[in-house]
Amino acid sequence: ETGVTQSPTHLIKTRGQQVTLRCSSQSGHNTVSWYQQALGQGPQFIFQYYREEENGRGNFPPRFSGLQFPNYSSELNVNALELDDSALYLCASSRGERSYNEQFFGPGTRLTVL
Amino acid sequence: AQTVTQSQPEMSVQEAETVTLSCTYDTSESDYYLFWYKQPPSRQMILVIRQEAYKQQNATENRFSVNFQKAAKSFSLKISDSQLGDAAMYFCAYRTYYGGSQGNLIFGKGTKLSVKP
């Protein structure tokens, strides 16, 4: 069983640019959640996709957007990058949207905004 | 809104000894889940142990056990017989019982655990 994978591993962008991060969910999982982990902090919830629809969102501005595809893989898009967007971005997949469904995390994408 | 607080930024333990990591949380809900996650330097977050709030019995997973005090809103993690591989960031997390659009994992700031040989 393949675990959660993310690409790219590292990314460097400049302020104002746009970025797309990708996540492949674990086999059999239909829910993907994205988290932002700033240096020295715990992860913060960005949004969740369940069966290709966004069904939960944290306190992040609209320039953070996402997609989930029919194979349940997902993208996180960030427009108009700001220096504070520098962070580790984690995705997690689960079998369903309910809280009892364990979330399995990917290794993350380290984004640096200069 | 729910919050999770980890008051120990760093902890250290001697190999083979026992260490306890602290976590407190704030919520007005009666049903919820609590978790401890481990994030080694390689970054992949791994679930260590979870506790359902409606269960009075403390969860255990091999060398890992929790002390869940619902009234005090406290959820500590005890690691027995510490091993070098236990060195990592440990995050305490909360999740509302109903999930879905009601919210996702809420994490504390973490405790960095070092294990001395």
PDB file of C-alpha atoms in Angstrom, chain A:
ATOM      1  CA  GLU A   1       0.000   0.000   0.000  1.00  0.00           C
ATOM      2  CA  THR A   2       1.543   3.302  -1.119  1.00  0.00           C
ATOM      3  CA  GLY A   3       1.522   6.039   1.475  1.00  0.00           C
ATOM      4  CA  VAL A   4       0.813   9.726   1.017  1.00  0.00           C
ATOM      5  CA  THR A   5       3.266  11.426  -1.314  1.00  0.00           C
ATOM      6  CA  GLN A   6       3.873  15.110  -1.981  1.00  0.00           C
ATOM      7  CA  SER A   7       5.724  17.022  -4.648  1.00  0.00           C
ATOM      8  CA  PRO A   8       7.942  18.877  -4.910  1.00  0.00           C
ATOM      9  CA  THR A   9      10.044  18.341  -1.803  1.00  0.00           C
ATOM     10  CA  HIS A  10      11.427  21.852  -1.788  1.00  0.00           C
ATOM     11  CA  LEU A  11      10.451  24.996  -3.649  1.00  0.00           C
ATOM     12  CA  ILE A  12      11.800  28.527  -3.749  1.00  0.00           C
ATOM     13  CA  LYS A  13       9.614  31.368  -5.028  1.00  0.00           C
ATOM     14  CA  THR A  14       9.679  35.135  -4.923  1.00  0.00           C
ATOM     15  CA  ARG A  15       7.076  37.410  -3.411  1.00  0.00           C
ATOM     16  CA  GLY A  16       4.066  37.922  -5.642  1.00  0.00           C
ATOM     17  CA  GLN A  17       4.463  34.673  -7.564  1.00  0.00           C
ATOM     18  CA  GLN A  18       2.025  31.779  -7.606  1.00  0.00           C
ATOM     19  CA  VAL A  19       2.746  28.193  -6.539  1.00  0.00           C
ATOM     20  CA  THR A  20       1.077  24.795  -6.893  1.00  0.00           C
ATOM     21  CA  LEU A  21       1.779  21.948  -4.492  1.00  0.00           C
ATOM     22  CA  ARG A  22       0.652  18.383  -5.147  1.00  0.00           C
ATOM     23  CA  CYS A  23      -0.470  15.511  -2.956  1.00  0.00           C
ATOM     24  CA  SER A  24      -1.261  11.906  -3.831  1.00  0.00           C
ATOM     25  CA  SER A  25      -3.522  10.306  -1.273  1.00  0.00           C
ATOM     26  CA  GLN A  26      -3.112   6.816   0.095  1.00  0.00           C
ATOM     27  CA  SER A  27      -4.940   4.060  -1.767  1.00  0.00           C
ATOM     28  CA  GLY A  28      -8.589   3.854  -0.698  1.00  0.00           C
ATOM     29  CA  HIS A  29      -8.662   7.359   0.779  1.00  0.00           C
ATOM     30  CA  ASN A  30     -11.185   9.924  -0.475  1.00  0.00           C
ATOM     31  CA  THR A  31     -10.405  12.832   1.836  1.00  0.00           C
ATOM     32  CA  VAL A  32      -7.417  15.149   1.769  1.00  0.00           C
ATOM     33  CA  SER A  33      -6.580  17.855   4.300  1.00  0.00           C
ATOM     34  CA  TRP A  34      -3.880  20.506   3.921  1.00  0.00           C
ATOM     35  CA  TYR A  35      -1.911  22.076   6.743  1.00  0.00           C
ATOM     36  CA  GLN A  36       0.642  24.884   6.960  1.00  0.00           C
ATOM     37  CA  GLN A  37       3.471  24.424   9.460  1.00  0.00           C
ATOM     38  CA  ALA A  38       5.541  27.545  10.071  1.00  0.00           C
ATOM     39  CA  LEU A  39       9.000  27.087  11.555  1.00  0.00           C
ATOM     40  CA  GLY A  40       8.797  26.156  15.220  1.00  0.00           C
ATOM     41  CA  GLN A  41       5.006  25.905  15.195  1.00  0.00           C
ATOM     42  CA  GLY A  42       2.403  23.200  15.030  1.00  0.00           C
ATOM     43  CA  PRO A  43       0.515  22.617  11.778  1.00  0.00           C
ATOM     44  CA  GLN A  44      -2.464  24.838  11.051  1.00  0.00           C
ATOM     45  CA  PHE A  45      -5.456  23.572   9.087  1.00  0.00           C
ATOM     46  CA  ILE A  46      -5.933  25.216   5.684  1.00  0.00           C
ATOM     47  CA  PHE A  47      -8.810  23.227   4.134  1.00  0.00           C
ATOM     48  CA  GLN A  48     -10.182  19.784   3.509  1.00  0.00           C
ATOM     49  CA  TYR A  49     -11.481  18.114   0.343  1.00  0.00           C
ATOM     50  CA  TYR A  50     -13.942  15.260   0.446  1.00  0.00           C
ATOM     51  CA  ARG A  51     -15.015  13.603  -2.795  1.00  0.00           C
ATOM     52  CA  GLU A  52     -13.745  16.526  -4.880  1.00  0.00           C
ATOM     53  CA  GLU A  53     -15.552  19.214  -2.850  1.00  0.00           C
ATOM     54  CA  GLU A  54     -14.090  21.577  -0.270  1.00  0.00           C
ATOM     55  CA  ASN A  55     -15.957  20.788   2.930  1.00  0.00           C
ATOM     56  CA  GLY A  56     -14.001  22.637   5.592  1.00  0.00           C
ATOM     57  CA  ARG A  57     -11.679  25.608   5.749  1.00  0.00           C
ATOM     58  CA  GLY A  58      -9.424  27.167   8.363  1.00  0.00           C
ATOM     59  CA  ASN A  59      -8.547  30.818   8.823  1.00  0.00           C
ATOM     60  CA  PHE A  60      -6.686  31.322   5.544  1.00  0.00           C
ATOM     61  CA  PRO A  61      -7.368  33.989   2.869  1.00  0.00           C
ATOM     62  CA  PRO A  62      -8.933  33.161  -0.517  1.00  0.00           C
ATOM     63  CA  ARG A  63      -5.554  33.291  -2.250  1.00  0.00           C
ATOM     64  CA  PHE A  64      -5.125  29.794  -0.770  1.00  0.00           C
ATOM     65  CA  SER A  65      -7.190  27.531  -2.981  1.00  0.00           C
ATOM     66  CA  GLY A  66      -7.292  23.881  -3.855  1.00  0.00           C
ATOM     67  CA  LEU A  67      -8.584  21.105  -6.022  1.00  0.00           C
ATOM     68  CA  GLN A  68      -9.267  17.439  -5.625  1.00  0.00           C
ATOM     69  CA  PHE A  69      -9.295  15.180  -8.653  1.00  0.00           C
ATOM     70  CA  PRO A  70     -11.399  12.064  -9.414  1.00  0.00           C
ATOM     71  CA  ASN A  71      -8.504   9.854  -8.253  1.00  0.00           C
ATOM     72  CA  TYR A  72      -8.595  11.847  -4.961  1.00  0.00           C
ATOM     73  CA  SER A  73      -5.177  13.404  -5.434  1.00  0.00           C
ATOM     74  CA  SER A  74      -5.120  17.084  -4.578  1.00  0.00           C
ATOM     75  CA  GLU A  75      -3.467  20.408  -5.315  1.00  0.00           C
ATOM     76  CA  LEU A  76      -2.883  23.432  -3.116  1.00  0.00           C
ATOM     77  CA  ASN A  77      -2.528  26.721  -4.963  1.00  0.00           C
ATOM     78  CA  VAL A  78      -1.254  29.900  -3.384  1.00  0.00           C
ATOM     79  CA  ASN A  79      -1.472  33.185  -5.299  1.00  0.00           C
ATOM     80  CA  ALA A  80       0.359  36.452  -4.651  1.00  0.00           C
ATOM     81  CA  LEU A  81       2.925  34.820  -2.389  1.00  0.00           C
ATOM     82  CA  GLU A  82       3.964  36.678   0.739  1.00  0.00           C
ATOM     83  CA  LEU A  83       7.086  36.214   2.847  1.00  0.00           C
ATOM     84  CA  ASP A  84       4.953  34.761   5.664  1.00  0.00           C
ATOM     85  CA  ASP A  85       3.847  31.936   3.361  1.00  0.00           C
ATOM     86  CA  SER A  86       7.273  30.366   3.867  1.00  0.00           C
ATOM     87  CA  ALA A  87       6.492  27.115   5.654  1.00  0.00           C
ATOM     88  CA  LEU A  88       6.246  23.357   5.441  1.00  0.00           C
ATOM     89  CA  TYR A  89       2.996  22.367   3.743  1.00  0.00           C
ATOM     90  CA  LEU A  90       1.602  19.029   4.795  1.00  0.00           C
ATOM     91  CA  CYS A  91      -1.189  17.066   3.281  1.00  0.00           C
ATOM     92  CA  ALA A  92      -2.984  14.229   5.011  1.00  0.00           C
ATOM     93  CA  SER A  93      -5.396  11.689   3.566  1.00  0.00           C
ATOM     94  CA  SER A  94      -8.062   9.579   5.242  1.00  0.00           C
ATOM     95  CA  ARG A  95     -10.761   7.074   4.324  1.00  0.00           C
ATOM     96  CA  GLY A  96     -13.516   9.551   5.052  1.00  0.00           C
ATOM     97  CA  GLU A  97     -14.288  12.974   6.451  1.00  0.00           C
ATOM     98  CA  ARG A  98     -15.356  11.794   9.889  1.00  0.00           C
ATOM     99  CA  SER A  99     -13.132  12.445  12.877  1.00  0.00           C
ATOM    100  CA  TYR A 100     -12.665   8.758  13.639  1.00  0.00           C
ATOM    101  CA  ASN A 101     -10.906   8.315  10.293  1.00  0.00           C
ATOM    102  CA  GLU A 102      -7.176   8.473  10.943  1.00  0.00           C
ATOM    103  CA  GLN A 103      -5.274  11.039   8.924  1.00  0.00           C
ATOM    104  CA  PHE A 104      -2.066   9.820   7.310  1.00  0.00           C
ATOM    105  CA  PHE A 105       0.462  12.541   6.581  1.00  0.00           C
ATOM    106  CA  GLY A 106       2.808  13.040   3.693  1.00  0.00           C
ATOM    107  CA  PRO A 107       6.414  14.180   4.091  1.00  0.00           C
ATOM    108  CA  GLY A 108       5.573  17.772   3.209  1.00  0.00           C
ATOM    109  CA  THR A 109       6.745  20.428   0.776  1.00  0.00           C
ATOM    110  CA  ARG A 110       9.105  23.080   2.111  1.00  0.00           C
ATOM    111  CA  LEU A 111       8.216  26.419   0.498  1.00  0.00           C
ATOM    112  CA  THR A 112      10.591  29.358   0.788  1.00  0.00           C
ATOM    113  CA  VAL A 113       9.403  32.779  -0.361  1.00  0.00           C
ATOM    114  CA  LEU A 114      12.130  35.369  -0.970  1.00  0.00           C
TER     115      LEU A 114
END
